Tab-separated table of C-alpha atoms and ligand atoms in Angstrom:
chain	number	residue	atom	x	y	z
V	9	UNK	CA	8.832	13.755	10.644
V	10	UNK	CA	5.160	12.909	10.459
V	11	UNK	CA	4.036	16.339	9.260
V	12	UNK	CA	5.796	15.925	5.876
V	13	UNK	CA	3.293	15.880	3.035
V	14	UNK	CA	5.429	13.712	0.729
V	15	UNK	CA	7.883	10.928	1.255
V	16	UNK	CA	10.863	9.748	-0.776
V	17	UNK	CA	10.782	5.956	-0.968
V	18	UNK	CA	14.569	5.802	-1.117
V	19	UNK	CA	16.966	8.746	-0.711
V	20	UNK	CA	16.922	10.753	-3.949
V	21	UNK	CA	14.363	8.340	-5.385
V	22	UNK	CA	10.694	8.590	-6.332
V	23	UNK	CA	8.276	10.168	-3.873
V	24	UNK	CA	4.672	9.470	-2.937
V	25	UNK	CA	2.125	11.374	-0.911
V	26	UNK	CA	2.700	10.717	2.806
V	27	UNK	CA	-0.519	8.640	2.827
V	28	UNK	CA	-1.652	6.661	-0.201
V	29	UNK	CA	-5.163	6.000	-1.518
V	30	UNK	CA	-5.767	2.239	-1.877
V	31	UNK	CA	-8.135	1.310	-4.704
V	32	UNK	CA	-8.769	-2.334	-3.801
V	33	UNK	CA	-12.295	-1.758	-2.495
V	34	UNK	CA	-13.437	0.615	-5.263
V	35	UNK	CA	-15.995	-1.830	-6.635
V	36	UNK	CA	-17.161	-3.228	-3.278
V	37	UNK	CA	-20.863	-2.551	-2.983
V	38	UNK	CA	-22.568	-0.578	-5.703
V	39	UNK	CA	-20.471	-0.030	-8.834
V	40	UNK	CA	-19.633	3.699	-9.004
V	41	UNK	CA	-20.180	5.695	-12.206
V	42	UNK	CA	-17.176	7.232	-13.947
V	43	UNK	CA	-18.311	10.619	-12.595
V	44	UNK	CA	-18.419	9.253	-9.053
V	45	UNK	CA	-14.914	7.807	-9.455
V	46	UNK	CA	-13.665	11.127	-10.839
V	47	UNK	CA	-15.174	12.900	-7.824
V	48	UNK	CA	-13.442	10.486	-5.462
V	49	UNK	CA	-10.117	11.020	-7.248
V	50	UNK	CA	-10.476	14.816	-6.932
V	51	UNK	CA	-11.432	14.466	-3.260
V	52	UNK	CA	-8.354	12.358	-2.586
V	53	UNK	CA	-6.073	14.799	-4.399
V	54	UNK	CA	-7.588	17.767	-2.546
V	55	UNK	CA	-6.743	15.959	0.689
V	56	UNK	CA	-3.149	15.496	-0.448
V	57	UNK	CA	-3.572	11.838	-1.380
V	58	UNK	CA	-1.957	12.055	-4.808
V	59	UNK	CA	-0.702	8.454	-4.904
V	60	UNK	CA	-3.101	5.670	-5.901
V	61	UNK	CA	-2.402	2.009	-5.150
V	62	UNK	CA	-3.728	-0.596	-7.583
V	63	UNK	CA	-3.168	-4.195	-8.638
V	64	UNK	CA	-4.144	-5.944	-11.856
V	65	UNK	CA	-6.382	-8.328	-9.875
V	66	UNK	CA	-8.379	-5.807	-7.808
V	67	UNK	CA	-12.119	-6.242	-8.182
V	68	UNK	CA	-11.623	-9.493	-10.088
V	69	UNK	CA	-9.469	-7.615	-12.663
V	70	UNK	CA	-11.987	-4.754	-12.979
V	71	UNK	CA	-10.895	-1.971	-10.620
V	72	UNK	CA	-8.165	-0.505	-12.823
V	73	UNK	CA	-10.536	-0.026	-15.740
V	74	UNK	CA	-13.237	1.541	-13.541
V	75	UNK	CA	-10.641	3.848	-11.984
V	76	UNK	CA	-9.288	4.692	-15.444
V	77	UNK	CA	-12.763	5.775	-16.570
V	78	UNK	CA	-12.831	8.269	-13.687
V	79	UNK	CA	-9.219	9.317	-14.232
V	80	UNK	CA	-10.043	10.157	-17.862
V	81	UNK	CA	-12.090	13.097	-16.464
V	82	UNK	CA	-9.141	14.361	-14.415
V	83	UNK	CA	-7.893	17.626	-15.895
V	84	UNK	CA	-4.683	17.933	-13.892
V	85	UNK	CA	-1.188	17.037	-15.050
V	86	UNK	CA	-0.223	13.379	-15.122
V	87	UNK	CA	2.895	14.173	-13.113
V	88	UNK	CA	0.815	15.667	-10.292
V	89	UNK	CA	-0.312	12.162	-9.302
V	90	UNK	CA	1.359	8.777	-8.871
V	91	UNK	CA	-0.087	5.494	-10.121
V	92	UNK	CA	1.100	2.271	-8.525
V	93	UNK	CA	0.183	-1.212	-9.662
V	94	UNK	CA	1.127	-4.797	-8.979
V	95	UNK	CA	1.239	-8.072	-10.841
V	96	UNK	CA	2.101	-11.713	-10.297
V	97	UNK	CA	-1.083	-13.161	-8.762
V	98	UNK	CA	-3.125	-15.273	-11.161
V	99	UNK	CA	-6.712	-15.452	-9.921
V	100	UNK	CA	-9.358	-17.972	-10.793
V	101	UNK	CA	-11.837	-15.585	-12.384
V	102	UNK	CA	-14.424	-15.357	-15.132
V	103	UNK	CA	-12.099	-12.660	-16.525
V	104	UNK	CA	-9.195	-15.127	-16.716
V	105	UNK	CA	-10.696	-18.482	-17.771
V	106	UNK	CA	-7.193	-19.775	-18.546
V	107	UNK	CA	-6.341	-19.808	-14.818
V	108	UNK	CA	-7.389	-23.276	-13.659
V	109	UNK	CA	-6.342	-22.466	-10.101
V	110	UNK	CA	-4.988	-19.546	-8.145
V	111	UNK	CA	-1.230	-19.356	-8.646
V	112	UNK	CA	1.651	-16.917	-9.123
V	113	UNK	CA	3.575	-15.932	-12.234
V	114	UNK	CA	6.652	-13.716	-12.050
V	115	UNK	CA	7.909	-14.698	-15.491
V	116	UNK	CA	8.854	-11.896	-17.903
V	117	UNK	CA	5.965	-12.654	-20.279
V	118	UNK	CA	3.316	-12.224	-17.616
V	119	UNK	CA	4.895	-9.166	-15.987
V	120	UNK	CA	5.171	-7.255	-19.265
V	121	UNK	CA	1.692	-8.277	-20.445
V	122	UNK	CA	0.157	-7.335	-17.082
V	123	UNK	CA	1.787	-3.890	-17.148
V	124	UNK	CA	0.567	-3.293	-20.714
V	125	UNK	CA	-2.975	-4.083	-19.556
V	126	UNK	CA	-2.677	-1.884	-16.457
V	127	UNK	CA	-1.500	1.045	-18.621
V	128	UNK	CA	-4.400	0.560	-20.999
V	129	UNK	CA	-6.969	0.191	-18.216
V	130	UNK	CA	-5.695	3.182	-16.266
V	131	UNK	CA	-5.347	5.234	-19.454
V	132	UNK	CA	-1.746	6.225	-18.861
V	133	UNK	CA	1.651	5.899	-20.570
V	134	UNK	CA	3.559	4.886	-17.472
V	135	UNK	CA	3.281	3.530	-13.945
V	136	UNK	CA	5.138	5.445	-11.269
V	137	UNK	CA	5.711	2.216	-9.400
V	138	UNK	CA	5.277	-1.471	-10.187
V	139	UNK	CA	5.334	-4.133	-7.453
V	140	UNK	CA	5.515	-7.917	-7.555
V	141	UNK	CA	2.380	-8.652	-5.532
V	142	UNK	CA	3.497	-11.757	-3.650
V	143	UNK	CA	6.635	-13.886	-3.453
V	144	UNK	CA	6.516	-16.625	-6.073
V	145	UNK	CA	8.248	-19.894	-5.166
V	146	UNK	CA	9.064	-20.306	-8.871
V	147	UNK	CA	10.496	-16.795	-9.244
V	148	UNK	CA	13.638	-16.822	-11.378
V	149	UNK	CA	15.286	-13.654	-10.080
V	150	UNK	CA	17.289	-13.082	-13.275
V	151	UNK	CA	14.179	-13.255	-15.409
V	152	UNK	CA	12.026	-11.068	-13.137
V	153	UNK	CA	14.817	-8.496	-12.885
V	154	UNK	CA	15.267	-8.481	-16.672
V	155	UNK	CA	11.547	-7.777	-17.114
V	156	UNK	CA	11.811	-4.875	-14.639
V	157	UNK	CA	14.836	-3.493	-16.487
V	158	UNK	CA	13.072	-3.685	-19.827
V	159	UNK	CA	9.939	-1.929	-18.522
V	160	UNK	CA	12.030	0.850	-16.977
V	161	UNK	CA	14.157	1.204	-20.145
V	162	UNK	CA	10.981	1.442	-22.249
V	163	UNK	CA	9.611	4.181	-19.953
V	164	UNK	CA	6.553	2.128	-19.043
V	165	UNK	CA	7.483	1.924	-15.364
V	166	UNK	CA	9.400	4.574	-13.410
V	167	UNK	CA	10.333	2.516	-10.338
V	168	UNK	CA	9.943	-1.022	-9.048
V	169	UNK	CA	9.412	-2.775	-5.738
V	170	UNK	CA	7.849	-5.821	-4.114
V	171	UNK	CA	5.031	-6.727	-1.772
V	172	UNK	CA	4.773	-9.326	0.982
V	173	UNK	CA	8.446	-10.282	0.535
V	174	UNK	CA	10.755	-11.466	3.289
V	175	UNK	CA	14.085	-9.618	3.556
V	176	UNK	CA	15.791	-12.626	1.938
V	177	UNK	CA	13.400	-12.632	-1.021
V	178	UNK	CA	13.878	-8.857	-1.352
V	179	UNK	CA	17.678	-9.204	-1.292
V	180	UNK	CA	17.632	-11.929	-3.932
V	181	UNK	CA	15.715	-9.833	-6.460
V	182	UNK	CA	17.636	-6.663	-5.541
V	183	UNK	CA	20.916	-8.481	-6.180
V	184	UNK	CA	20.006	-8.836	-9.868
V	185	UNK	CA	19.002	-5.207	-10.464
V	186	UNK	CA	21.071	-2.160	-11.431
V	187	UNK	CA	18.622	0.102	-9.538
V	188	UNK	CA	16.878	-0.003	-6.157
V	189	UNK	CA	13.761	-1.872	-5.193
V	190	UNK	CA	12.086	1.177	-3.650
V	191	UNK	CA	9.587	-0.466	-1.300
V	192	UNK	CA	8.180	-3.663	0.173
V	193	UNK	CA	4.405	-3.271	0.642
V	194	UNK	CA	3.411	-5.350	3.679
V	195	UNK	CA	0.584	-5.811	6.140
V	196	UNK	CA	0.977	-3.942	9.406
V	197	UNK	CA	-1.350	-2.276	11.900
V	198	UNK	CA	-2.144	-1.977	15.593
V	199	UNK	CA	-3.618	-5.479	15.219
V	200	UNK	CA	-0.841	-7.083	13.120
V	201	UNK	CA	2.547	-6.199	14.504
V	202	UNK	CA	4.860	-9.000	13.399
V	203	UNK	CA	6.879	-6.761	11.034
V	204	UNK	CA	8.143	-4.901	14.114
V	205	UNK	CA	10.087	-7.916	15.315
V	206	UNK	CA	10.607	-10.336	12.408
V	207	UNK	CA	13.277	-8.252	10.726
V	208	UNK	CA	11.225	-6.628	7.963
V	209	UNK	CA	11.383	-3.081	9.348
V	210	UNK	CA	15.037	-3.547	10.359
V	211	UNK	CA	15.770	-4.512	6.756
V	212	UNK	CA	13.929	-1.409	5.506
V	213	UNK	CA	15.885	0.864	7.836
V	214	UNK	CA	19.175	-0.777	6.899
V	215	UNK	CA	18.562	-0.304	3.171
V	216	UNK	CA	16.728	3.033	3.698
V	217	UNK	CA	13.594	2.189	1.745
V	218	UNK	CA	10.147	3.191	3.041
V	219	UNK	CA	7.785	0.202	3.425
V	220	UNK	CA	4.233	0.721	2.195
V	221	UNK	CA	1.628	-0.590	4.653
V	222	UNK	CA	-1.542	-2.399	3.602
V	223	UNK	CA	-4.642	-2.861	5.786
V	224	UNK	CA	-3.323	-0.138	8.117
V	225	UNK	CA	-6.608	-0.321	10.068
V	226	UNK	CA	-6.699	-4.109	10.057
V	227	UNK	CA	-8.980	-4.060	7.015
V	228	UNK	CA	-11.733	-2.607	9.209
V	229	UNK	CA	-11.446	-5.219	11.984
V	230	UNK	CA	-10.173	-2.462	14.270
V	231	UNK	CA	-13.757	-1.207	14.349
V	232	UNK	CA	-15.745	-4.418	13.982
V	233	UNK	CA	-13.516	-7.011	15.688
V	234	UNK	CA	-15.028	-8.507	18.810
V	235	UNK	CA	-11.990	-10.300	20.266
V	236	UNK	CA	-10.169	-9.352	23.465
V	237	UNK	CA	-7.307	-7.895	21.444
V	238	UNK	CA	-9.549	-5.531	19.458
V	239	UNK	CA	-11.331	-4.390	22.625
V	240	UNK	CA	-8.032	-3.681	24.415
V	241	UNK	CA	-6.578	-1.868	21.413
V	242	UNK	CA	-9.681	0.269	20.959
V	243	UNK	CA	-9.543	1.212	24.669
V	244	UNK	CA	-5.851	2.161	24.412
V	245	UNK	CA	-6.443	4.177	21.232
V	246	UNK	CA	-9.375	5.969	22.892
V	247	UNK	CA	-7.171	7.044	25.805
V	248	UNK	CA	-4.430	8.301	23.494
V	249	UNK	CA	-6.977	10.066	21.285
V	250	UNK	CA	-8.270	11.969	24.327
V	251	UNK	CA	-4.724	12.892	25.415
V	252	UNK	CA	-3.734	13.999	21.924
V	253	UNK	CA	-6.996	15.877	21.335
V	254	UNK	CA	-7.790	13.721	18.310
V	255	UNK	CA	-11.374	13.085	17.306
V	256	UNK	CA	-11.251	9.381	16.420
V	257	UNK	CA	-9.270	6.213	17.076
V	258	UNK	CA	-8.630	5.545	13.371
V	259	UNK	CA	-6.522	8.701	13.121
V	260	UNK	CA	-4.513	7.628	16.179
V	261	UNK	CA	-4.006	4.162	14.651
V	262	UNK	CA	-2.506	5.788	11.536
V	263	UNK	CA	-0.413	8.179	13.658
V	264	UNK	CA	0.899	5.083	15.476
V	265	UNK	CA	2.213	3.799	12.133
V	266	UNK	CA	3.742	7.155	11.200
V	267	UNK	CA	5.719	7.220	14.467
V	268	UNK	CA	7.909	4.326	13.321
V	269	UNK	CA	11.410	5.348	12.196
V	270	UNK	CA	11.376	3.030	9.160
V	271	UNK	CA	9.114	5.715	7.554
V	272	UNK	CA	6.005	3.615	6.947
V	273	UNK	CA	3.654	4.706	4.147
V	274	UNK	CA	0.062	3.676	5.029
V	275	UNK	CA	-2.229	2.777	2.131
V	276	UNK	CA	-5.731	3.830	3.198
V	277	UNK	CA	-8.571	1.520	2.223
V	278	UNK	CA	-11.757	3.483	2.901
V	279	UNK	CA	-13.804	4.805	-0.001
V	280	UNK	CA	-15.598	7.346	2.201
V	281	UNK	CA	-14.481	10.969	1.681
V	282	UNK	CA	-15.319	11.956	5.278
V	283	UNK	CA	-13.158	9.107	6.633
V	284	UNK	CA	-10.287	10.010	4.309
V	285	UNK	CA	-10.550	13.607	5.514
V	286	UNK	CA	-10.195	12.441	9.105
V	287	UNK	CA	-7.351	10.032	8.451
V	288	UNK	CA	-5.119	12.581	6.705
V	289	UNK	CA	-5.027	14.529	9.982
V	290	UNK	CA	-2.797	11.754	11.325
V	291	UNK	CA	0.228	13.395	9.685
V	292	UNK	CA	-0.077	16.230	12.207
V	293	UNK	CA	-0.307	13.943	15.246
V	294	UNK	CA	2.952	12.846	16.861
V	295	UNK	CA	2.632	10.224	19.568
V	296	UNK	CA	5.189	10.241	22.340
V	297	UNK	CA	7.000	7.024	23.235
V	298	UNK	CA	4.722	6.107	26.125
V	299	UNK	CA	1.591	6.651	24.062
V	300	UNK	CA	3.093	4.499	21.299
V	301	UNK	CA	4.038	1.736	23.753
V	302	UNK	CA	0.621	1.836	25.447
V	303	UNK	CA	-0.934	0.835	22.107
V	304	UNK	CA	1.674	-1.875	21.519
V	305	UNK	CA	1.044	-3.215	25.033
V	306	UNK	CA	-2.708	-3.388	24.383
V	307	UNK	CA	-2.124	-5.169	21.087
V	308	UNK	CA	0.302	-7.733	22.471
V	309	UNK	CA	-1.651	-8.204	25.704
V	310	UNK	CA	1.398	-7.614	27.897
V	311	UNK	CA	3.968	-4.999	28.786
V	312	UNK	CA	7.284	-5.227	26.953
V	313	UNK	CA	9.714	-7.507	28.830
K	416	LIG	N1	-0.102	-5.732	-1.250
K	416	LIG	C1	-1.072	-6.483	-0.786
K	416	LIG	O1	-0.979	-7.719	-0.709
K	416	LIG	C2	-2.347	-5.821	-0.346
K	416	LIG	C3	-3.331	-6.553	0.336
K	416	LIG	C4	-4.486	-5.875	0.755
K	416	LIG	C5	-4.635	-4.521	0.497
K	416	LIG	N2	-3.663	-3.838	-0.196
K	416	LIG	C6	-3.779	-2.371	-0.440
K	416	LIG	O2	-3.990	-1.736	0.792
K	416	LIG	C7	-5.129	-0.903	0.713
K	416	LIG	C8	-5.758	-0.767	2.068
K	416	LIG	O3	-6.196	-2.039	2.558
K	416	LIG	P1	-7.530	-2.128	3.411
K	416	LIG	O4	-8.663	-1.647	2.590
K	416	LIG	O5	-7.606	-3.456	4.015
K	416	LIG	O6	-7.205	-0.987	4.499
K	416	LIG	P2	-7.832	-0.538	5.873
K	416	LIG	O7	-7.777	0.966	5.836
K	416	LIG	O8	-7.153	-1.243	6.978
K	416	LIG	O9	-9.348	-1.011	5.877
K	416	LIG	C9	-10.342	-0.353	5.165
K	416	LIG	C10	-11.681	-0.917	5.573
K	416	LIG	O10	-11.983	-0.466	6.889
K	416	LIG	C11	-13.315	0.028	6.892
K	416	LIG	N3	-13.535	1.035	7.929
K	416	LIG	C12	-14.482	0.955	8.874
K	416	LIG	N4	-14.446	2.035	9.675
K	416	LIG	C13	-13.464	2.829	9.233
K	416	LIG	C14	-12.957	4.093	9.664
K	416	LIG	N5	-13.427	4.750	10.710
K	416	LIG	N6	-11.937	4.613	8.968
K	416	LIG	C15	-11.427	3.967	7.904
K	416	LIG	N7	-11.868	2.745	7.447
K	416	LIG	C16	-12.910	2.187	8.121
K	416	LIG	C17	-13.493	0.583	5.489
K	416	LIG	O11	-14.873	0.654	5.198
K	416	LIG	P3	-15.496	1.936	4.415
K	416	LIG	O12	-15.027	1.874	3.004
K	416	LIG	O13	-16.969	1.680	4.582
K	416	LIG	O14	-15.034	3.150	5.122
K	416	LIG	C18	-12.800	-0.475	4.655
K	416	LIG	O15	-13.661	-1.568	4.423
K	416	LIG	C19	-5.989	-1.548	-0.375
K	416	LIG	O16	-6.875	-0.645	-0.977
K	416	LIG	C20	-4.928	-1.998	-1.348
K	416	LIG	O17	-4.542	-0.892	-2.173
K	416	LIG	C21	-2.529	-4.460	-0.594
């Protein structure tokens, strides 16, 4: 299963590259030139990472535009890549002075306006996938669904999904739509395993959608974390890496995600080409059950009951 290079999010539905490039950290550190962004995009594509994960808010509302400047230099076909974005979080930001506090908005007006801005910033006619970024306690499912339907009918969005939703929140929105929600993008890693047991992956298997996974390496804490859990997990990953003949623990941590039958789609967060090149090797690494459980045991601090 893991050695597939692409993955259908739902049977017969849209597909992404098996691993996705996450753009959140693009503007962390020194701001890259458009040429540097273009180079990074080509590097990702050469590695098979053709799907790019965005959100309107990344980089204080500035990542999409910076990425779009690089993408404008891309000479390949638009349909050889996939652009994903999200909306619904309203940040307090110099770029959004009207937001007096951080809040959520899943109303039709905001969703449509946010998509229009994402299209303009990315320099594209359509998003392959649009996600509601976080569950909104004021979400009116009929209204949010109607906005999704309109965007799909207008050809501005090819498919829709959610992020950080519970199964109940997912089911509510899905119940108002004539087409599938194709993913729920959630946090999961060797250091954050609650989705294994709180019903989110069971829900994904039941409905046959592939969950996208954010912070698949714990946002870097896998390498820098100094707690007992991080130390134990690193030790377990090191043992499995040696057994599997894999160079680094990060690749094993991604292979651990790919072993799950709910067909998890990790969204990689590094901006370093050499790290991306290592991580994509995870698709060729298949952990056996005992290797997989040895990492779970290290993470949970005890053997399974
Ligand atoms: N839906 C949501 O609510 C949500 C929330 C957060 C993120 N996301 C998405 O998920 C993507 C990934 O999140 P993330 O950035 O937290 O993912 P991650 O892959 O878990 O963490 C990436 C971080 O780990 C660091 N790192 C250190 N050593 C590394 C190594 N050996 N290999 C790889 N990375 C190493 C990276 O630094 P270097 O850059 O220096 O390598 C980077 O800062 C984001 O880009 C975004 O698209 C979604």
